XYZ file of C-alpha atoms in Angstrom:
667
model
C 145.553 91.182 98.816
C 143.917 87.976 100.141
C 145.756 85.800 97.642
C 144.401 87.634 94.613
C 147.085 88.591 92.100
C 147.852 92.278 91.732
C 148.210 94.502 88.665
C 149.237 98.167 88.359
C 147.261 100.814 86.468
C 148.460 104.412 86.366
C 150.730 103.801 89.322
C 147.894 102.356 91.459
C 147.812 98.716 92.500
C 144.477 96.958 91.971
C 143.566 93.330 92.510
C 143.360 91.431 89.257
C 139.568 91.043 89.468
C 139.101 94.781 90.022
C 141.560 95.571 87.259
C 139.598 93.465 84.772
C 136.416 95.397 85.596
C 138.388 98.613 85.342
C 139.815 97.780 81.929
C 136.423 96.711 80.622
C 135.031 100.116 81.514
C 138.186 101.934 80.343
C 139.180 100.235 77.080
C 141.450 103.078 75.970
C 145.195 102.753 76.497
C 146.266 104.681 79.578
C 149.911 105.622 79.815
C 152.172 108.267 81.295
C 154.031 109.102 78.100
C 153.446 112.851 78.080
C 149.704 112.577 78.886
C 146.770 110.184 79.067
C 144.657 108.590 76.350
C 142.227 111.325 75.424
C 138.509 110.688 75.614
C 136.721 113.183 73.422
C 133.710 114.926 74.889
C 131.249 113.434 72.416
C 132.431 109.950 73.390
C 131.563 110.570 77.033
C 127.853 110.445 76.301
C 127.212 108.042 73.478
C 124.869 109.230 70.784
C 125.096 112.933 71.588
C 127.271 115.692 70.258
C 126.656 118.160 73.052
C 124.558 117.694 76.187
C 123.374 114.293 77.431
C 119.654 113.724 77.156
C 119.392 113.589 80.955
C 120.192 117.293 81.065
C 117.844 118.252 78.235
C 114.627 116.602 79.235
C 112.194 116.688 82.135
C 113.016 115.607 85.637
C 111.662 112.061 85.383
C 113.303 111.128 82.095
C 116.886 111.280 83.328
C 116.545 108.445 85.797
C 119.576 107.225 87.644
C 121.306 103.966 86.746
C 124.710 102.339 86.777
C 127.286 104.707 85.355
C 128.275 104.477 81.697
C 131.540 102.859 80.653
C 133.416 106.036 79.755
C 134.307 108.891 82.045
C 136.345 112.116 82.015
C 140.080 111.448 81.951
C 143.069 113.396 83.134
C 143.450 114.975 79.715
C 139.864 116.268 79.994
C 140.801 117.838 83.306
C 143.330 119.819 81.302
C 146.718 120.532 82.786
C 148.098 124.010 83.145
C 149.081 125.238 79.689
C 152.516 126.724 78.970
C 151.303 128.470 75.832
C 149.915 132.003 75.542
C 148.134 132.928 78.756
C 145.064 135.218 78.691
C 145.503 138.664 80.224
C 143.089 137.877 83.064
C 145.141 134.834 83.977
C 148.358 136.890 83.981
C 146.790 139.342 86.402
C 145.633 136.457 88.534
C 149.135 134.996 88.486
C 150.578 138.315 89.649
C 148.231 138.203 92.604
C 149.357 134.726 93.705
C 150.142 134.375 97.380
C 153.516 133.061 98.468
C 153.441 129.627 100.071
C 154.903 128.964 103.500
C 157.936 126.917 102.438
C 158.205 125.040 105.724
C 154.542 124.055 105.699
C 154.710 123.086 102.037
C 157.784 120.917 102.478
C 156.773 119.310 105.739
C 153.043 118.821 105.254
C 152.166 118.893 101.545
C 155.162 117.368 99.754
C 155.104 114.080 101.737
C 151.442 113.572 100.813
C 152.105 114.300 97.140
C 154.891 111.719 97.192
C 152.505 109.280 98.803
C 150.056 109.836 95.963
C 152.758 109.157 93.346
C 153.930 105.956 95.020
C 152.750 102.532 93.930
C 150.034 101.896 96.527
C 146.520 100.454 96.596
C 143.331 102.465 96.144
C 142.494 102.677 99.838
C 145.868 104.229 100.652
C 145.505 106.789 97.870
C 142.021 107.763 99.067
C 143.307 108.207 102.595
C 146.148 110.365 101.273
C 143.638 112.549 99.377
C 141.688 113.126 102.581
C 144.920 114.086 104.377
C 145.858 116.428 101.540
C 142.514 118.233 101.683
C 142.815 118.764 105.433
C 146.423 119.964 105.115
C 145.579 122.428 102.337
C 142.723 123.794 104.419
C 144.977 124.141 107.445
C 147.619 125.965 105.414
C 145.095 128.306 103.760
C 146.092 126.898 100.390
C 142.631 126.300 98.973
C 141.346 128.637 96.292
C 143.241 129.890 93.234
C 145.571 132.546 94.663
C 148.642 130.638 95.834
C 151.817 129.515 94.083
C 152.476 125.853 93.343
C 148.747 125.301 92.780
C 149.593 123.978 89.317
C 151.732 121.243 90.861
C 148.795 120.108 92.931
C 146.421 120.089 89.972
C 148.831 118.092 87.789
C 149.224 115.449 90.470
C 145.499 115.198 91.142
C 144.479 115.111 87.501
C 146.799 112.187 86.820
C 144.788 110.092 89.294
C 141.445 110.597 87.568
C 142.106 107.762 85.099
C 142.176 105.159 87.859
C 138.393 104.877 87.541
C 137.467 104.506 91.201
C 134.289 106.432 92.064
C 135.425 106.833 95.659
C 138.787 108.255 94.600
C 137.216 110.411 91.886
C 134.909 112.087 94.397
C 137.819 112.868 96.712
C 139.794 114.270 93.796
C 136.827 116.287 92.544
C 136.272 117.805 95.975
C 139.888 119.008 96.186
C 139.932 120.264 92.593
C 136.746 122.268 93.155
C 138.188 123.669 96.377
C 141.175 124.863 94.325
C 138.696 127.002 92.350
C 139.444 125.705 88.875
C 137.741 127.558 86.043
C 136.549 127.225 82.455
C 137.335 123.816 80.922
C 138.663 122.350 84.164
C 135.506 123.344 86.016
C 133.343 121.892 83.269
C 135.126 118.557 83.285
C 135.215 118.117 87.027
C 131.442 118.767 87.025
C 131.082 116.143 84.304
C 133.054 113.718 86.449
C 130.757 114.204 89.440
C 127.683 113.999 87.202
C 128.765 110.578 85.895
C 129.256 109.308 89.435
C 125.983 110.751 90.773
C 123.944 109.011 88.055
C 124.449 105.742 89.911
C 122.306 105.821 93.047
C 124.560 103.180 94.578
C 127.103 105.961 94.970
C 124.840 108.019 97.228
C 126.636 106.825 100.341
C 129.975 107.910 98.858
C 128.541 111.300 97.948
C 127.153 111.748 101.440
C 130.350 110.685 103.203
C 132.480 113.101 101.182
C 129.999 116.016 101.432
C 130.403 116.704 97.723
C 126.998 118.415 97.780
C 128.499 121.406 99.567
C 131.147 121.735 96.847
C 128.506 121.604 94.106
C 126.365 124.247 95.778
C 129.436 126.454 96.141
C 129.926 126.297 92.360
C 126.393 127.625 91.848
C 126.867 130.245 94.549
C 130.235 131.680 93.507
C 130.863 131.053 89.806
C 129.582 133.214 86.957
C 126.513 131.780 85.245
C 127.075 133.114 81.728
C 130.738 132.075 81.636
C 130.071 128.582 82.999
C 126.607 127.680 81.690
C 127.563 124.156 80.644
C 129.446 123.493 83.887
C 126.391 124.718 85.797
C 124.284 122.291 83.803
C 126.341 119.241 84.822
C 126.646 120.546 88.378
C 122.893 121.027 88.583
C 122.256 117.606 87.070
C 124.257 116.037 89.904
C 122.334 118.016 92.512
C 119.046 116.924 90.917
C 120.075 113.266 91.224
C 121.139 113.781 94.836
C 117.840 115.496 95.700
C 115.969 112.361 94.686
C 117.296 110.648 97.817
C 115.329 111.771 100.937
C 118.456 111.101 102.997
C 119.993 114.290 101.604
C 117.022 116.533 102.411
C 118.236 117.922 105.731
C 121.740 118.516 104.380
C 120.387 120.374 101.362
C 118.193 122.579 103.532
C 120.964 123.313 106.044
C 123.389 124.233 103.272
C 120.946 126.772 101.794
C 120.200 124.793 98.647
C 116.747 126.386 98.334
C 118.096 129.934 98.522
C 120.901 129.136 96.067
C 118.524 127.571 93.537
C 115.966 130.366 93.720
C 118.794 132.885 93.311
C 119.910 130.947 90.234
C 116.391 131.173 88.799
C 116.444 134.896 89.544
C 119.716 135.258 87.629
C 118.280 133.402 84.646
C 115.155 135.574 84.727
C 117.173 138.799 84.907
C 119.509 137.771 82.093
C 116.581 136.778 79.909
C 114.796 140.057 80.594
C 117.962 142.098 80.033
C 118.977 140.390 76.795
C 115.472 139.924 75.464
C 116.266 136.296 74.697
C 117.068 133.142 76.626
C 120.714 132.261 77.258
C 121.938 129.121 75.453
C 121.123 126.017 77.499
C 119.296 128.081 80.130
C 116.112 126.106 79.468
C 117.970 122.836 80.080
C 119.397 124.283 83.280
C 115.951 125.396 84.462
C 114.629 121.878 83.941
C 117.247 120.551 86.381
C 116.722 123.367 88.901
C 112.933 123.041 88.937
C 113.083 119.240 89.093
C 115.296 119.570 92.171
C 112.943 122.039 93.840
C 110.054 119.731 93.060
C 111.849 117.009 95.046
C 112.322 119.351 98.006
C 108.974 121.127 98.442
C 107.350 118.351 100.457
C 109.344 119.548 103.454
C 107.621 122.119 105.726
C 110.987 123.866 106.180
C 111.364 124.272 102.426
C 107.847 125.654 102.103
C 108.648 128.212 104.802
C 111.796 129.209 102.928
C 109.807 129.590 99.708
C 107.569 132.125 101.415
C 110.350 134.002 103.206
C 112.400 134.593 100.023
C 109.395 135.273 97.730
C 110.180 132.291 95.532
C 106.705 131.973 93.992
C 106.876 135.149 91.855
C 110.306 134.064 90.578
C 108.878 130.712 89.501
C 105.959 132.465 87.802
C 108.373 134.721 85.928
C 110.388 131.717 84.760
C 107.162 130.107 83.588
C 106.263 133.251 81.641
C 109.651 133.559 79.992
C 109.899 129.851 79.152
C 106.282 129.348 78.149
C 107.434 127.426 75.090
C 109.410 124.903 77.163
C 106.918 122.282 78.258
C 109.388 120.563 80.607
C 110.101 123.757 82.536
C 106.392 124.597 82.764
C 105.483 121.072 83.864
C 108.093 121.035 86.626
C 106.971 124.410 87.969
C 103.335 123.293 87.767
C 104.290 120.243 89.846
C 105.875 122.535 92.428
C 102.759 124.722 92.581
C 100.530 121.635 92.783
C 102.303 120.615 95.961
C 102.582 124.099 97.460
C 98.949 125.124 96.924
C 97.776 122.146 98.958
C 98.858 124.221 101.975
C 96.892 127.293 103.022
C 99.802 129.741 103.485
C 101.470 128.890 100.186
C 98.109 128.908 98.420
C 97.344 132.378 99.759
C 100.776 133.648 98.691
C 100.327 132.464 95.116
C 96.722 133.680 94.985
C 97.902 137.168 95.928
C 100.254 137.259 92.925
C 97.776 138.711 90.431
C 99.789 137.836 87.326
C 99.463 134.107 87.986
C 95.879 133.861 86.696
C 96.658 135.117 83.179
C 99.748 132.891 83.222
C 97.755 129.757 84.003
C 95.108 130.594 81.403
C 97.815 131.065 78.773
C 99.285 127.682 79.697
C 95.893 125.997 79.329
C 95.366 127.589 75.929
C 98.857 126.717 74.711
C 98.944 123.125 75.965
C 95.237 122.306 75.900
C 95.737 118.686 74.801
C 98.810 118.020 76.969
C 97.073 116.248 79.827
C 100.079 115.945 82.145
C 100.544 119.729 82.240
C 96.911 120.840 81.959
C 95.697 118.601 84.783
C 98.206 120.184 87.167
C 97.376 123.740 86.124
C 93.661 123.098 86.627
C 94.380 121.466 89.987
C 96.300 124.607 91.037
C 93.373 126.814 89.994
C 91.051 124.600 92.018
C 93.244 125.092 95.085
C 93.498 128.858 94.588
C 89.730 129.281 94.276
C 88.738 126.816 97.004
C 88.668 129.242 99.957
C 89.600 132.625 98.515
C 86.819 134.794 97.166
C 89.276 137.361 95.843
C 90.998 134.632 93.830
C 87.638 133.630 92.345
C 86.995 137.196 91.330
C 90.472 137.858 89.930
C 90.482 134.670 87.914
C 87.018 135.311 86.498
C 87.928 138.865 85.498
C 90.816 137.671 83.330
C 89.978 138.044 79.666
C 88.642 134.802 78.209
C 88.729 132.877 81.515
C 85.251 131.334 81.237
C 85.706 130.626 77.528
C 89.025 128.907 78.240
C 87.394 126.649 80.822
C 84.545 125.881 78.433
C 86.957 125.052 75.608
C 88.952 122.779 77.913
C 85.742 121.105 79.080
C 84.727 120.428 75.480
C 88.162 119.073 74.535
C 88.394 116.540 77.339
C 84.714 115.673 77.183
C 85.281 114.551 73.598
C 88.432 112.660 74.576
C 86.516 110.944 77.342
C 83.681 109.962 75.020
C 86.113 108.412 72.562
C 87.840 106.445 75.314
C 84.667 105.001 76.843
C 84.668 101.278 77.604
C 82.011 99.093 76.017
C 78.764 99.002 77.982
C 79.207 95.308 78.668
C 82.330 95.951 80.739
C 80.755 98.403 83.135
C 79.468 95.746 85.485
C 83.040 95.085 86.569
C 83.464 98.719 87.585
C 80.535 98.451 89.990
C 82.492 95.920 92.027
C 85.890 97.541 91.723
C 85.892 100.955 90.141
C 88.816 101.685 87.860
C 90.945 104.740 88.556
C 89.992 107.805 86.497
C 91.281 107.974 82.953
C 93.488 110.891 81.936
C 90.491 112.684 80.409
C 88.338 112.009 83.483
C 91.109 113.332 85.734
C 91.100 116.682 83.934
C 87.288 116.838 84.022
C 87.243 116.090 87.759
C 89.578 118.964 88.507
C 87.902 121.270 85.994
C 84.430 120.824 87.497
C 85.973 121.583 90.889
C 87.210 124.940 89.555
C 83.746 125.696 88.149
C 82.089 124.795 91.451
C 84.525 127.014 93.355
C 84.230 130.138 91.227
C 80.429 129.727 91.151
C 80.423 130.571 94.868
C 81.239 134.182 94.034
C 77.933 136.089 93.755
C 79.208 137.990 90.731
C 80.388 134.896 88.879
C 77.796 132.256 89.746
C 74.904 133.887 87.831
C 77.147 134.255 84.768
C 77.992 130.558 84.809
C 74.363 129.605 85.458
C 73.416 131.515 82.306
C 76.139 129.920 80.160
C 74.482 127.262 77.969
C 77.817 125.678 77.051
C 78.932 125.024 80.615
C 75.524 123.957 81.923
C 75.044 121.745 78.882
C 78.329 119.920 79.457
C 77.568 119.446 83.151
C 74.223 117.884 82.287
C 75.803 115.748 79.584
C 78.276 114.495 82.172
C 75.401 113.314 84.376
C 73.725 111.738 81.360
C 76.566 109.453 80.301
C 78.446 108.979 83.569
C 77.282 106.993 86.565
C 78.732 106.818 90.054
C 80.102 103.410 89.148
C 81.870 104.838 86.106
C 83.619 107.728 87.848
C 82.292 108.668 91.275
C 84.363 111.828 91.773
C 83.433 113.326 88.407
C 79.704 112.737 88.914
C 79.781 114.195 92.427
C 81.796 117.232 91.321
C 79.446 117.873 88.399
C 76.432 117.629 90.719
C 78.065 119.948 93.258
C 78.671 122.482 90.491
C 75.019 122.284 89.432
C 74.041 122.760 93.080
C 76.096 125.955 93.350
C 74.627 127.276 90.098
C 71.076 126.373 91.141
C 71.446 128.712 94.116
C 71.053 131.722 91.838
C 67.417 132.512 91.008
C 68.069 134.647 87.925
C 65.829 135.043 84.911
C 68.304 133.878 82.290
C 69.521 130.859 84.270
C 69.853 127.738 82.123
C 69.585 125.759 85.370
C 66.101 127.169 85.944
C 65.096 126.460 82.351
C 66.269 122.846 82.694
C 65.070 122.346 86.265
C 62.728 119.415 85.570
C 65.281 117.617 83.430
C 67.895 118.121 86.152
C 65.469 116.718 88.731
C 65.029 113.651 86.550
C 68.796 113.149 86.215
C 69.186 113.355 89.989
C 66.881 110.405 90.628
C 69.604 107.876 89.796
C 71.862 109.458 92.424
C 69.137 109.295 95.071
C 68.671 105.547 94.642
C 72.421 104.829 94.769
C 74.318 103.507 97.769
C 76.736 106.400 97.645
C 76.112 108.826 100.520
C 78.166 111.631 98.928
C 76.156 111.288 95.742
C 72.887 111.290 97.670
C 73.933 114.389 99.630
C 74.739 116.403 96.491
C 71.490 115.346 94.834
C 69.450 116.334 97.896
C 71.210 119.703 98.020
C 70.229 120.413 94.424
C 66.638 119.430 95.204
C 66.813 121.841 98.131
C 67.443 124.726 95.742
C 65.163 123.571 92.933
C 62.241 122.797 95.252
C 61.649 126.519 95.687
C 59.900 126.178 92.326
C 56.314 124.881 92.278
C 56.850 122.714 89.191
C 59.742 120.933 90.867
C 57.654 120.408 93.999
C 55.028 118.730 91.816
C 57.766 116.545 90.289
C 58.968 115.560 93.758
C 55.500 114.452 94.852
C 54.659 112.731 91.566
C 57.849 110.668 91.740
C 57.574 109.967 95.495
C 60.833 111.810 96.120
C 59.233 113.309 99.225
C 59.010 109.843 100.761
C 62.690 109.379 100.185
C 63.418 112.744 101.814
C 61.413 111.756 104.883
C 63.347 108.516 105.097
C 66.589 110.475 105.053
C 65.555 112.312 108.241
C 66.691 109.260 110.179
C 70.048 109.096 108.400
C 73.160 109.319 110.556
C 74.662 111.861 108.152
C 73.830 115.280 109.633
C 74.228 117.226 106.380
C 71.884 114.846 104.587
C 69.282 115.249 107.344
C 69.489 119.013 107.158
C 69.270 119.099 103.358
C 66.318 116.711 103.350
C 64.588 118.944 105.926
C 65.074 121.864 103.582
C 63.342 120.067 100.741
C 60.407 119.102 102.968
C 60.112 122.645 104.290
C 59.905 123.928 100.731
C 57.107 121.445 100.070
C 55.106 122.704 103.058
C 54.861 126.178 101.496
C 52.101 124.702 99.302
C 49.058 123.763 101.427
C 48.226 120.863 99.098
C 51.668 119.373 99.727
C 51.159 119.637 103.504
C 48.071 117.455 103.192
C 49.987 114.915 101.107
C 52.778 114.794 103.650
C 50.334 114.315 106.506
C 48.190 111.721 104.722
C 51.267 109.858 103.611
C 52.299 109.365 107.208
C 55.179 111.808 107.074
C 53.652 113.823 109.902
C 52.175 111.836 112.779
C 50.685 112.833 116.105
C 52.706 111.823 119.122
C 55.783 112.725 121.087
C 58.613 114.773 119.575
C 60.382 112.642 116.981
C 63.704 112.677 115.230
C 62.649 115.029 112.428
C 61.299 117.540 114.935
C 64.490 117.371 116.934
C 66.618 117.822 113.832
C 64.657 120.814 112.584
C 64.427 122.319 116.035
C 68.170 121.965 116.572
C 69.060 123.507 113.229
C 66.532 126.311 113.600
C 67.917 127.092 117.048
C 71.539 126.944 115.909
C 71.008 128.990 112.784
C 69.088 131.655 114.679
C 72.238 132.271 116.697
C 74.660 134.625 114.897
C 77.805 133.165 116.446
C 76.887 129.624 115.447
C 75.472 130.498 112.040
C 78.495 132.532 110.970
C 81.302 130.534 112.524
C 84.811 130.101 111.077
C 83.761 127.366 108.672
C 82.503 130.036 106.296
C 84.782 131.501 103.670
C 86.227 134.626 105.415
C 85.833 136.674 102.254
C 82.132 135.870 102.081
C 81.336 136.369 105.762
C 79.887 139.871 105.367
C 77.835 138.695 102.405
C 76.466 135.758 104.400
C 75.819 137.953 107.436
C 73.733 140.427 105.424
C 71.521 137.738 103.925
C 71.345 135.825 107.204
C 70.039 138.915 109.017
C 67.582 140.015 106.337
C 66.348 136.711 104.923
C 67.234 133.655 106.942
C 67.046 134.678 110.592
C 63.363 135.817 110.504
C 62.333 132.557 108.802
C 64.396 130.421 111.177
C 62.907 132.113 114.231
C 59.391 131.700 112.849
C 60.089 128.021 112.164
C 61.510 127.537 115.662
C 58.442 129.094 117.268
C 56.177 126.945 115.127
C 57.995 123.727 115.964
C 58.037 124.517 119.678
C 54.267 125.089 119.627
C 53.427 122.080 117.469
C 55.785 119.272 118.347
C 53.609 116.656 116.652
C 53.451 118.372 113.260
C 56.710 116.951 111.860
C 57.229 113.274 112.459
C 58.757 111.109 109.738
C 57.350 107.948 108.235
C 59.204 104.715 108.602
C 61.772 104.302 105.836
C 59.785 103.351 102.726
C 60.705 100.366 100.625
C 61.678 100.837 97.007
């Protein structure tokens, strides 16, 4: 003992220093006089009368810390009762398997004696490990053999020692003996208390207690053991927060077990017409665990192979009123839909769109949930034209987006910083506010669904949506929130594509052109690109062409022809080409020095290259296009674009000196 004095607690020798710590955390008197000092269940978790708050709330609120002072005792792990025995237990007793007397006496009894002797904690732990191996060798695990009660009595007496290492070894054996009801509940509580302290992760890993916990979920009845499942699942949630357990959880089928558990909850809820008691709390733990796991490619593959996404959607539907459950599942979908295969799988589940719209309507002012739902919708509609169509066909979809836009626009206005502080943001832009974050992701959804030829014209004609987009450009600068301004401009660009009579974009075209000027003179290339793209669409209108010339925007476009950014060059060429439709504008371009005689120049090369590329079907309709829109693009390319591109190519090849840019003008 290295000179440290020794004391004895419950038949176990501890050094005096360890005993003091033990007694501080176990202030109740512990004796062997017919039982142990009883710790009532409500005392185990101070301040609660039923479940601890860690098992009621969302995944991030039950953070791990050093374990509390009280813990389950041997009396909580109740000993076999000699009173009236339920009929089921009598039948089970009749089915008990006889024990091999020689094996019991030669292998098991010596270890039990070792456990009852006055030894130190290390010796007792080693004896527990030997006992587990011997029971496994003798096929004595489970609940069908005689003398099991002797084992349980001996093991339960050791729980009061208070060693986490010993408690885990005891818990593993007790679970392997297939205890039920109150015993199962309390052993799960014991493991839960230990798992709350992340310093115990190495103990948990060394004893493979995770496998025992997963076996509880796999083999025990959910309705009979709901509370035990809750503590069991809480432990697994804590364990899943450590990346070191990821491979073990995957290899031991944790994903399949958890999704099956969700399926059971869904089926019971559907069958009974109401949620089982505590099932919402259990779902919080299950979904928080899955959220910790879905970053792994192997887990994502499993999700697809066992059709987990519809099960999660069903749970979301049934527990719509439980914000914690919905938030956890939204976090899972946020991660999954960042990957093409998972995104496609969720997009193909048609019921998800109404589900997400209902969530937005129900939790419209709950930013942490809404921002994730809108992000998911942005992912679903990014590359899938069918998803754009399905979402837009849902009743009230556009109105829901408009209402959300209005809500967070107002929140953003009320949270604006004083004008005098904005100079600081130019040097180091602040991260988006909560309201800005929702607006960023919302404008992305609008931009995505506007790509659909059946939806875009509807949005372009919606005064509420167009008005809010323009208002965003009015009061936000690139220095305030770059991503929001760029997304709003990109949405306006997509809407400006549609030349329809009732388009609000067309009605406001000159005002939009004026708003875009501040983006053109910025140092932000993404902002410049989006502004030039909008001008490319709007410059098909004669009034906008006049605006461009009057405000010397054409000079800026010619300067952009020498930019290193290929998309900017192409978009600027488009604007200039639209200007040349008007003969008066051709003269202005030539007189202004935009078109000089001489050898082929950069603008000619750019336009020639693009005209040549876009006259070629294979290049023009390559894989970068949305697959769902390929036929649509091909039709318009053949009937509208290709003839113009070929005519332009012929013209450039005959008149190489016609398009030569001016030197970059000064502003």
